[in-house]
mmCIF file of C-alpha atoms in Angstrom:
data_model
loop_
_atom_site.group_PDB
_atom_site.id
_atom_site.type_symbol
_atom_site.label_atom_id
_atom_site.label_comp_id
_atom_site.label_asym_id
_atom_site.label_seq_id
_atom_site.Cartn_x
_atom_site.Cartn_y
_atom_site.Cartn_z
ATOM 1 C CA MET A 1460 0.162 -0.174 0.179
ATOM 2 C CA SER A 1461 1.064 3.580 -1.112
ATOM 3 C CA ASN A 1462 0.176 6.782 0.860
ATOM 4 C CA SER A 1463 -1.808 7.190 -2.154
ATOM 5 C CA LEU A 1464 -3.959 3.838 -1.460
ATOM 6 C CA ALA A 1465 -4.334 5.710 1.855
ATOM 7 C CA GLN A 1466 -6.238 8.265 0.013
ATOM 8 C CA GLN A 1467 -8.228 5.673 -1.765
ATOM 9 C CA LEU A 1468 -9.489 4.275 1.218
ATOM 10 C CA ALA A 1469 -10.095 7.395 2.912
ATOM 11 C CA ARG A 1470 -13.411 8.711 3.228
ATOM 12 C CA PRO A 1471 -14.003 10.743 -0.072
ATOM 13 C CA GLU A 1472 -15.095 14.302 1.712
ATOM 14 C CA LEU A 1473 -12.205 14.095 3.690
ATOM 15 C CA LEU A 1474 -9.766 14.101 1.011
ATOM 16 C CA ALA A 1475 -11.042 17.628 -0.390
ATOM 17 C CA MET A 1476 -11.549 18.985 3.094
ATOM 18 C CA THR A 1477 -9.652 21.448 4.708
ATOM 19 C CA PRO A 1478 -8.995 20.570 8.501
ATOM 20 C CA TYR A 1479 -10.136 23.304 11.116
ATOM 21 C CA GLN A 1480 -7.596 25.897 11.176
ATOM 22 C CA SER A 1481 -7.020 26.864 14.846
ATOM 23 C CA ALA A 1482 -5.275 29.766 16.173
ATOM 24 C CA ARG A 1483 -2.445 27.503 16.995
ATOM 25 C CA ARG A 1484 -1.891 25.454 13.843
ATOM 26 C CA ILE A 1485 -2.343 28.878 11.700
ATOM 27 C CA GLY A 1486 0.581 30.341 14.238
ATOM 28 C CA GLY A 1487 2.077 33.487 14.047
ATOM 29 C CA SER A 1488 4.834 35.789 16.044
ATOM 30 C CA GLY A 1489 4.266 38.544 18.331
ATOM 31 C CA ASP A 1490 4.275 39.338 21.995
ATOM 32 C CA ILE A 1491 0.376 40.390 21.944
ATOM 33 C CA TRP A 1492 -1.893 37.405 21.076
ATOM 34 C CA LEU A 1493 -5.525 38.404 20.138
ATOM 35 C CA ASN A 1494 -6.700 35.739 17.730
ATOM 36 C CA ALA A 1495 -7.787 33.021 19.752
ATOM 37 C CA ASN A 1496 -10.726 34.395 21.874
ATOM 38 C CA GLU A 1497 -8.690 33.653 24.982
ATOM 39 C CA SER A 1498 -8.922 35.367 28.274
ATOM 40 C CA PRO A 1499 -5.980 37.708 29.091
ATOM 41 C CA PHE A 1500 -5.790 37.041 32.775
ATOM 42 C CA ALA A 1501 -3.455 34.170 33.717
ATOM 43 C CA GLU A 1502 -4.544 32.876 36.971
ATOM 44 C CA THR A 1503 -2.505 29.979 37.336
ATOM 45 C CA GLU A 1504 1.387 29.146 37.387
ATOM 46 C CA PRO A 1505 2.277 28.054 34.924
ATOM 47 C CA SER A 1506 -0.319 30.276 32.919
ATOM 48 C CA TYR A 1507 -3.201 28.087 31.277
ATOM 49 C CA ASN A 1508 -5.279 31.097 29.617
ATOM 50 C CA ARG A 1509 -3.520 30.117 26.375
ATOM 51 C CA TYR A 1510 -4.722 27.113 24.178
ATOM 52 C CA PRO A 1511 -2.108 24.340 24.182
ATOM 53 C CA GLU A 1512 -0.085 23.346 20.850
ATOM 54 C CA PHE A 1513 -2.100 21.091 18.310
ATOM 55 C CA GLN A 1514 0.559 18.704 18.836
ATOM 56 C CA PRO A 1515 2.855 19.749 21.748
ATOM 57 C CA ASP A 1516 6.283 19.743 20.140
ATOM 58 C CA ALA A 1517 8.300 18.406 23.065
ATOM 59 C CA LEU A 1518 5.853 15.471 23.392
ATOM 60 C CA ILE A 1519 6.179 14.478 19.793
ATOM 61 C CA GLU A 1520 9.954 14.830 19.692
ATOM 62 C CA ASN A 1521 10.361 12.638 22.650
ATOM 63 C CA TYR A 1522 7.901 9.891 21.571
ATOM 64 C CA SER A 1523 9.354 9.669 18.159
ATOM 65 C CA ARG A 1524 12.846 9.624 20.016
ATOM 66 C CA TYR A 1525 11.507 6.630 22.339
ATOM 67 C CA SER A 1526 9.471 4.595 19.642
ATOM 68 C CA GLN A 1527 12.397 5.409 16.932
ATOM 69 C CA LEU A 1528 10.237 6.675 14.450
ATOM 70 C CA THR A 1529 10.215 10.336 13.018
ATOM 71 C CA PRO A 1530 7.973 13.450 14.323
ATOM 72 C CA GLU A 1531 6.241 13.165 11.062
ATOM 73 C CA GLN A 1532 4.790 9.389 11.931
ATOM 74 C CA VAL A 1533 3.478 10.371 15.243
ATOM 75 C CA LEU A 1534 0.027 11.700 16.325
ATOM 76 C CA ALA A 1535 -0.602 12.126 19.718
ATOM 77 C CA SER A 1536 -4.356 11.694 21.280
ATOM 78 C CA ARG A 1537 -6.386 11.296 24.075
ATOM 79 C CA GLY A 1538 -5.510 7.702 24.747
ATOM 80 C CA ALA A 1539 -5.446 4.862 22.318
ATOM 81 C CA ASP A 1540 -8.949 5.015 22.479
ATOM 82 C CA GLU A 1541 -9.220 8.238 20.801
ATOM 83 C CA ALA A 1542 -7.130 7.152 18.006
ATOM 84 C CA ILE A 1543 -9.379 4.085 17.519
ATOM 85 C CA GLU A 1544 -12.127 6.468 16.749
ATOM 86 C CA LEU A 1545 -10.054 8.716 14.598
ATOM 87 C CA LEU A 1546 -9.189 5.677 12.184
ATOM 88 C CA ILE A 1547 -12.666 4.680 11.806
ATOM 89 C CA ARG A 1548 -13.780 8.014 11.399
ATOM 90 C CA THR A 1549 -11.061 8.706 8.625
ATOM 91 C CA PHE A 1550 -11.604 5.695 6.631
ATOM 92 C CA CYS A 1551 -14.876 4.315 7.114
ATOM 93 C CA ILE A 1552 -17.943 5.665 5.407
ATOM 94 C CA PRO A 1553 -21.082 4.943 7.833
ATOM 95 C CA GLY A 1554 -23.773 2.976 7.054
ATOM 96 C CA GLN A 1555 -21.351 1.234 4.202
ATOM 97 C CA ASP A 1556 -17.944 0.178 5.397
ATOM 98 C CA SER A 1557 -16.729 -2.136 8.015
ATOM 99 C CA ILE A 1558 -13.820 -3.019 10.573
ATOM 100 C CA THR A 1559 -12.784 -6.335 10.978
ATOM 101 C CA ILE A 1560 -11.787 -7.482 15.026
ATOM 102 C CA CYS A 1561 -10.819 -11.034 16.034
ATOM 103 C CA THR A 1562 -12.494 -11.854 19.323
ATOM 104 C CA PRO A 1563 -12.479 -12.297 21.951
ATOM 105 C CA THR A 1564 -10.350 -8.770 22.069
ATOM 106 C CA TYR A 1565 -10.555 -5.125 23.384
ATOM 107 C CA GLY A 1566 -14.108 -4.241 23.450
ATOM 108 C CA MET A 1567 -13.775 -0.495 22.271
ATOM 109 C CA TYR A 1568 -13.065 -1.563 18.556
ATOM 110 C CA ALA A 1569 -16.579 -2.600 18.215
ATOM 111 C CA ILE A 1570 -18.028 -0.024 20.276
ATOM 112 C CA SER A 1571 -16.401 2.773 18.433
ATOM 113 C CA ALA A 1572 -17.399 1.183 15.293
ATOM 114 C CA ALA A 1573 -21.001 1.246 16.224
ATOM 115 C CA THR A 1574 -21.067 4.511 17.582
ATOM 116 C CA CYS A 1575 -19.938 5.606 14.109
ATOM 117 C CA ASN A 1576 -22.467 3.575 12.401
ATOM 118 C CA VAL A 1577 -19.888 1.249 10.792
ATOM 119 C CA ALA A 1578 -20.270 -2.486 10.473
ATOM 120 C CA VAL A 1579 -18.041 -4.728 12.320
ATOM 121 C CA ASN A 1580 -17.040 -7.975 10.692
ATOM 122 C CA THR A 1581 -15.629 -10.764 13.594
ATOM 123 C CA VAL A 1582 -13.323 -13.418 13.012
ATOM 124 C CA PRO A 1583 -12.739 -15.064 16.012
ATOM 125 C CA LEU A 1584 -9.366 -16.736 17.156
ATOM 126 C CA THR A 1585 -8.648 -20.266 17.255
ATOM 127 C CA ASP A 1586 -9.207 -22.019 20.586
ATOM 128 C CA SER A 1587 -5.557 -21.792 21.502
ATOM 129 C CA TRP A 1588 -6.312 -17.929 20.618
ATOM 130 C CA GLU A 1589 -4.113 -17.578 17.455
ATOM 131 C CA LEU A 1590 -5.365 -15.636 14.236
ATOM 132 C CA ASP A 1591 -7.743 -17.549 12.143
ATOM 133 C CA PRO A 1592 -5.256 -19.377 9.383
ATOM 134 C CA GLN A 1593 -7.694 -17.799 6.902
ATOM 135 C CA LEU A 1594 -7.968 -14.267 8.497
ATOM 136 C CA THR A 1595 -6.912 -12.415 5.391
ATOM 137 C CA ASP A 1596 -9.651 -14.065 3.379
ATOM 138 C CA LYS A 1597 -12.551 -13.307 5.842
ATOM 139 C CA LEU A 1598 -12.137 -9.503 5.917
ATOM 140 C CA ASN A 1599 -15.263 -8.869 3.641
ATOM 141 C CA GLY A 1600 -13.898 -5.954 2.365
ATOM 142 C CA SER A 1601 -13.292 -4.020 5.791
ATOM 143 C CA LYS A 1602 -10.966 -1.053 5.474
ATOM 144 C CA LEU A 1603 -9.497 -1.544 9.034
ATOM 145 C CA LEU A 1604 -8.379 -4.571 10.636
ATOM 146 C CA PHE A 1605 -7.796 -4.330 14.327
ATOM 147 C CA ILE A 1606 -5.361 -6.670 16.203
ATOM 148 C CA CYS A 1607 -4.119 -6.242 20.025
ATOM 149 C CA ASN A 1608 -0.943 -7.714 20.583
ATOM 150 C CA PRO A 1609 -0.403 -8.154 23.685
ATOM 151 C CA ASN A 1610 -4.211 -9.196 23.449
ATOM 152 C CA ASN A 1611 -6.426 -7.826 25.876
ATOM 153 C CA PRO A 1612 -8.520 -9.617 27.892
ATOM 154 C CA THR A 1613 -6.744 -12.979 27.074
ATOM 155 C CA GLY A 1614 -2.892 -11.886 27.412
ATOM 156 C CA SER A 1615 -1.900 -14.009 24.419
ATOM 157 C CA THR A 1616 0.687 -12.643 22.048
ATOM 158 C CA LEU A 1617 1.910 -12.728 18.351
ATOM 159 C CA THR A 1618 5.535 -12.223 17.118
ATOM 160 C CA PRO A 1619 6.326 -9.779 14.264
ATOM 161 C CA GLN A 1620 7.209 -12.975 12.288
ATOM 162 C CA GLN A 1621 3.624 -14.083 12.649
ATOM 163 C CA LEU A 1622 1.814 -10.828 11.794
ATOM 164 C CA GLU A 1623 4.306 -9.348 9.051
ATOM 165 C CA PRO A 1624 3.092 -11.849 6.433
ATOM 166 C CA ILE A 1625 -0.757 -10.390 7.216
ATOM 167 C CA VAL A 1626 0.561 -6.825 6.766
ATOM 168 C CA ALA A 1627 2.345 -7.422 3.800
ATOM 169 C CA LYS A 1628 -0.661 -9.637 1.935
ATOM 170 C CA LEU A 1629 -2.891 -6.871 2.695
ATOM 171 C CA SER A 1630 -0.588 -4.280 1.614
ATOM 172 C CA GLN A 1631 -3.075 -3.590 -1.630
ATOM 173 C CA GLN A 1632 -6.493 -3.705 0.289
ATOM 174 C CA CYS A 1633 -6.659 -2.797 4.190
ATOM 175 C CA ILE A 1634 -5.183 -0.964 6.970
ATOM 176 C CA VAL A 1635 -3.567 -3.258 9.825
ATOM 177 C CA VAL A 1636 -3.988 -1.716 13.021
ATOM 178 C CA VAL A 1637 -1.737 -3.358 15.811
ATOM 179 C CA ASP A 1638 -2.703 -2.155 19.155
ATOM 180 C CA GLU A 1639 0.276 -2.120 21.485
ATOM 181 C CA ALA A 1640 -1.053 -0.823 24.649
ATOM 182 C CA TYR A 1641 0.959 -3.505 26.606
ATOM 183 C CA ILE A 1642 3.866 -3.551 24.352
ATOM 184 C CA GLU A 1643 6.279 -2.466 26.799
ATOM 185 C CA PHE A 1644 5.774 -5.731 28.902
ATOM 186 C CA SER A 1645 6.688 -7.735 26.033
ATOM 187 C CA PRO A 1646 9.260 -4.980 23.913
ATOM 188 C CA GLU A 1647 10.387 -7.737 21.424
ATOM 189 C CA LEU A 1648 6.978 -8.319 19.929
ATOM 190 C CA SER A 1649 6.716 -4.615 18.865
ATOM 191 C CA MET A 1650 5.862 -4.018 15.070
ATOM 192 C CA ALA A 1651 6.665 -0.095 15.168
ATOM 193 C CA SER A 1652 10.357 -0.445 13.428
ATOM 194 C CA LEU A 1653 8.068 -1.909 10.376
ATOM 195 C CA ILE A 1654 6.289 1.291 9.693
ATOM 196 C CA LYS A 1655 8.752 2.507 7.299
ATOM 197 C CA GLN A 1656 8.425 -0.563 5.017
ATOM 198 C CA TYR A 1657 4.424 -0.915 5.268
ATOM 199 C CA PRO A 1658 2.333 2.093 4.730
ATOM 200 C CA ASN A 1659 -0.705 0.329 5.490
ATOM 201 C CA LEU A 1660 0.427 -0.510 9.164
ATOM 202 C CA VAL A 1661 -0.694 1.565 11.906
ATOM 203 C CA VAL A 1662 0.641 1.085 15.735
ATOM 204 C CA LEU A 1663 -1.579 2.284 18.735
ATOM 205 C CA ARG A 1664 0.210 3.057 22.016
ATOM 206 C CA THR A 1665 -0.564 4.151 25.277
ATOM 207 C CA LEU A 1666 1.225 5.779 28.539
ATOM 208 C CA SER A 1667 -1.968 4.501 30.517
ATOM 209 C CA LYS A 1668 -0.019 1.126 31.507
ATOM 210 C CA ALA A 1669 3.745 0.974 31.770
ATOM 211 C CA PHE A 1670 4.333 4.445 32.164
ATOM 212 C CA ALA A 1671 1.703 4.784 34.880
ATOM 213 C CA LEU A 1672 -0.225 7.562 33.739
ATOM 214 C CA ALA A 1673 -3.525 6.296 33.053
ATOM 215 C CA GLY A 1674 -4.978 9.329 34.637
ATOM 216 C CA LEU A 1675 -3.687 11.816 31.900
ATOM 217 C CA ARG A 1676 -5.237 9.885 28.968
ATOM 218 C CA CYS A 1677 -2.398 10.402 26.449
ATOM 219 C CA GLY A 1678 -1.660 7.718 23.791
ATOM 220 C CA PHE A 1679 -0.308 7.905 20.294
ATOM 221 C CA MET A 1680 -1.042 6.759 16.849
ATOM 222 C CA LEU A 1681 2.320 5.815 14.990
ATOM 223 C CA ALA A 1682 1.833 5.451 11.181
ATOM 224 C CA ASN A 1683 3.294 6.787 7.840
ATOM 225 C CA GLN A 1684 2.868 10.505 7.400
ATOM 226 C CA GLY A 1685 0.248 9.862 4.678
ATOM 227 C CA ILE A 1686 -1.912 8.304 7.307
ATOM 228 C CA ILE A 1687 -1.072 10.710 10.112
ATOM 229 C CA GLU A 1688 -2.036 13.820 7.863
ATOM 230 C CA LEU A 1689 -5.420 12.268 7.157
ATOM 231 C CA ALA A 1690 -6.132 11.863 10.879
ATOM 232 C CA LYS A 1691 -5.131 15.181 11.529
ATOM 233 C CA LYS A 1692 -7.990 16.467 9.401
ATOM 234 C CA VAL A 1693 -10.573 14.631 12.090
ATOM 235 C CA ILE A 1694 -8.966 15.270 15.320
ATOM 236 C CA ALA A 1695 -10.141 18.011 17.270
ATOM 237 C CA PRO A 1696 -8.307 21.349 17.489
ATOM 238 C CA TYR A 1697 -6.627 20.919 20.674
ATOM 239 C CA PRO A 1698 -6.594 17.416 21.451
ATOM 240 C CA ILE A 1699 -3.640 17.337 24.242
ATOM 241 C CA PRO A 1700 -4.186 19.538 27.253
ATOM 242 C CA ALA A 1701 -1.021 21.509 28.338
ATOM 243 C CA PRO A 1702 -0.796 20.142 31.738
ATOM 244 C CA VAL A 1703 -0.878 16.442 30.009
ATOM 245 C CA ALA A 1704 1.458 17.295 27.622
ATOM 246 C CA GLU A 1705 3.881 18.463 30.140
ATOM 247 C CA ILE A 1706 4.009 15.607 32.477
ATOM 248 C CA ALA A 1707 3.985 12.982 29.630
ATOM 249 C CA SER A 1708 6.984 14.831 27.937
ATOM 250 C CA GLU A 1709 8.608 14.670 31.318
ATOM 251 C CA ARG A 1710 8.150 10.707 31.471
ATOM 252 C CA LEU A 1711 8.993 10.296 28.446
ATOM 253 C CA THR A 1712 13.015 11.561 28.964
ATOM 254 C CA GLU A 1713 15.879 9.267 29.253
ATOM 255 C CA ALA A 1714 15.183 9.217 32.985
ATOM 256 C CA GLY A 1715 11.777 8.495 33.019
ATOM 257 C CA VAL A 1716 11.787 5.877 30.480
ATOM 258 C CA GLN A 1717 14.301 4.018 32.883
ATOM 259 C CA ILE A 1718 12.115 4.661 35.897
ATOM 260 C CA MET A 1719 9.361 2.417 33.352
ATOM 261 C CA LYS A 1720 11.500 -0.065 32.484
ATOM 262 C CA GLU A 1721 12.053 -0.798 36.070
ATOM 263 C CA HIS A 1722 8.607 -0.987 36.886
ATOM 264 C CA VAL A 1723 8.042 -3.191 34.124
ATOM 265 C CA ALA A 1724 10.668 -5.300 35.239
ATOM 266 C CA GLU A 1725 9.241 -5.757 38.593
ATOM 267 C CA LEU A 1726 5.515 -6.355 37.417
ATOM 268 C CA ASN A 1727 6.955 -9.166 34.935
ATOM 269 C CA GLN A 1728 8.299 -10.823 38.187
ATOM 270 C CA LEU A 1729 5.595 -10.293 40.120
ATOM 271 C CA ALA A 1730 3.226 -11.776 37.346
ATOM 272 C CA ALA A 1731 5.368 -14.813 37.215
ATOM 273 C CA LYS A 1732 5.251 -15.651 41.015
ATOM 274 C CA PHE A 1733 1.428 -15.063 40.799
ATOM 275 C CA LYS A 1734 1.129 -17.522 38.026
ATOM 276 C CA GLU A 1735 3.245 -19.947 39.765
ATOM 277 C CA GLN A 1736 1.090 -19.461 43.135
ATOM 278 C CA VAL A 1737 -2.478 -19.655 41.733
ATOM 279 C CA SER A 1738 -1.641 -22.559 39.216
ATOM 280 C CA VAL A 1739 -1.912 -25.150 42.389
ATOM 281 C CA LEU A 1740 -4.981 -24.026 43.897
ATOM 282 C CA GLU A 1741 -7.619 -26.695 43.447
ATOM 283 C CA GLY A 1742 -10.756 -25.094 41.800
ATOM 284 C CA VAL A 1743 -8.347 -23.230 39.239
ATOM 285 C CA SER A 1744 -9.083 -24.770 35.690
ATOM 286 C CA ASN A 1745 -6.695 -22.709 33.877
ATOM 287 C CA VAL A 1746 -3.911 -19.741 34.007
ATOM 288 C CA TYR A 1747 -3.081 -18.395 30.862
ATOM 289 C CA SER A 1748 0.141 -17.138 29.696
ATOM 290 C CA SER A 1749 0.335 -13.280 29.262
ATOM 291 C CA GLY A 1750 2.635 -10.914 27.445
ATOM 292 C CA ALA A 1751 0.751 -7.797 29.402
ATOM 293 C CA ASN A 1752 0.129 -6.668 33.105
ATOM 294 C CA PHE A 1753 -2.635 -8.979 33.642
ATOM 295 C CA ILE A 1754 -3.242 -12.812 33.980
ATOM 296 C CA LEU A 1755 -6.322 -14.485 32.853
ATOM 297 C CA ILE A 1756 -7.621 -17.395 34.972
ATOM 298 C CA ARG A 1757 -10.230 -19.776 34.462
ATOM 299 C CA PHE A 1758 -11.930 -21.214 37.306
ATOM 300 C CA ASN A 1759 -14.247 -23.893 38.146
ATOM 301 C CA ASP A 1760 -17.567 -21.447 38.746
ATOM 302 C CA GLN A 1761 -18.430 -17.818 39.553
ATOM 303 C CA ARG A 1762 -18.091 -18.334 43.330
ATOM 304 C CA TRP A 1763 -14.479 -17.276 42.876
ATOM 305 C CA PHE A 1764 -15.582 -13.807 41.705
ATOM 306 C CA ASN A 1765 -18.122 -13.385 44.521
ATOM 307 C CA ALA A 1766 -15.791 -14.350 47.206
ATOM 308 C CA LEU A 1767 -13.086 -12.074 45.750
ATOM 309 C CA GLY A 1768 -15.722 -9.022 46.073
ATOM 310 C CA GLU A 1769 -16.500 -9.755 49.440
ATOM 311 C CA ALA A 1770 -13.049 -9.403 50.670
ATOM 312 C CA GLY A 1771 -12.754 -6.256 49.037
ATOM 313 C CA ILE A 1772 -10.791 -7.054 45.902
ATOM 314 C CA VAL A 1773 -12.224 -5.986 42.661
ATOM 315 C CA VAL A 1774 -11.097 -7.899 39.729
ATOM 316 C CA ARG A 1775 -12.508 -8.317 35.963
ATOM 317 C CA ASN A 1776 -15.514 -10.648 35.388
ATOM 318 C CA GLN A 1777 -14.976 -11.915 31.413
ATOM 319 C CA SER A 1778 -17.747 -14.296 31.870
ATOM 320 C CA ASN A 1779 -19.585 -12.184 29.529
ATOM 321 C CA VAL A 1780 -17.379 -12.699 26.674
ATOM 322 C CA ALA A 1781 -17.798 -15.370 24.386
ATOM 323 C CA THR A 1782 -15.398 -18.497 25.446
ATOM 324 C CA LEU A 1783 -14.511 -16.697 28.556
ATOM 325 C CA GLU A 1784 -16.853 -18.548 31.006
ATOM 326 C CA ASN A 1785 -15.826 -18.382 34.284
ATOM 327 C CA CYS A 1786 -12.570 -16.371 33.524
ATOM 328 C CA LEU A 1787 -11.836 -13.483 35.844
ATOM 329 C CA ARG A 1788 -8.624 -11.042 34.590
ATOM 330 C CA PHE A 1789 -6.310 -9.967 37.426
ATOM 331 C CA SER A 1790 -4.109 -6.659 37.017
ATOM 332 C CA ILE A 1791 -0.717 -7.181 38.497
ATOM 333 C CA GLY A 1792 -0.542 -4.948 41.427
ATOM 334 C CA SER A 1793 1.946 -3.854 43.913
ATOM 335 C CA ARG A 1794 3.718 -6.446 46.213
ATOM 336 C CA SER A 1795 1.465 -6.229 48.852
ATOM 337 C CA GLU A 1796 -1.531 -6.206 46.992
ATOM 338 C CA MET A 1797 -0.448 -9.214 45.419
ATOM 339 C CA LYS A 1798 0.316 -11.022 48.796
ATOM 340 C CA ARG A 1799 -3.036 -9.736 49.803
ATOM 341 C CA LEU A 1800 -4.581 -11.484 46.682
ATOM 342 C CA ILE A 1801 -2.870 -14.969 46.700
ATOM 343 C CA GLU A 1802 -3.748 -15.200 50.448
ATOM 344 C CA THR A 1803 -7.236 -14.592 49.670
ATOM 345 C CA LEU A 1804 -7.318 -16.854 46.608
ATOM 346 C CA GLN A 1805 -5.698 -19.433 48.794
ATOM 347 C CA GLN A 1806 -8.406 -18.972 51.532
ATOM 348 C CA ILE A 1807 -11.354 -19.142 49.226
ATOM 349 C CA ALA A 1808 -9.699 -22.469 47.614
ATOM 350 C CA LYS A 1809 -9.871 -24.128 51.154
ATOM 351 C CA GLN A 1810 -13.302 -22.664 51.845
ATOM 352 C CA GLN A 1811 -14.595 -24.462 48.700
ATOM 353 C CA ALA A 1812 -12.698 -27.640 49.240
ATOM 354 C CA ALA A 1813 -14.253 -28.202 52.730
#
């Protein structure tokens, strides 16, 4: 796929559309700013009476350095969730086009499509949570294929060697969106380095997980410039609040990235220990491998979820998802939280065995 095909897949009305020209995108130089209908009164320190940059320079530069891409290949958004919707709004004509998802997977792909009146084509994962071997032949004309890797909620993973042939085969017909929200926990799986080679590849990222900034709502779309420029026509005029950009930029410095890596190493160790401890409990049917900061566990019934709630431990019940009956998803918490969790699970197991 070339950038010309990106334009071919884009909604036709978008191609001729001039994006909203906000005061910051138009720019200008001077020491008296009277072009954005802002208040002249700076009541905070630092001052927030002015609109932020459309795409804050420091944030884009720091993330492009971290992801080893160029600034032109990076778009900052309000979490990866906004990037999902941006892609659907950019490429899919409401009431006409579709996206493809591989279930079970992250629920926002389908919800974002539904809110845009875009159809969802579902190709279930195999029993071992691999992609359907015939996936590329089952897209039914979808313009976007969403693949979450590591996958939420299963934690299952795909290697670049498994994903690249799919991207290559679809290079003339479909944009492949690889959602790497959890990639810091399995960095060897990243597809970002292949973006330059495959213009139909989009990678989604977030600072919510490994960077411990979920409250900021800051994510990124990584893609070739043709796709980024189209998305810039759709995104809001000022998508990244100034405080968000300041905090996120600081966390993306060399020192901030090092802290993140240390936290990831600790969480991966805690996950391995938790998996070992919970696997031996009676009533645990399966503890699934995970490349993320959570572990999916299948129990013999729903009493485990209820008992955990009574003990004040909140986990994600996935039983309403097809093929995930009696499955609970456990985020990896702090050492003290995981200690209390395993002690509670051990107690529940004893009570059920009695």
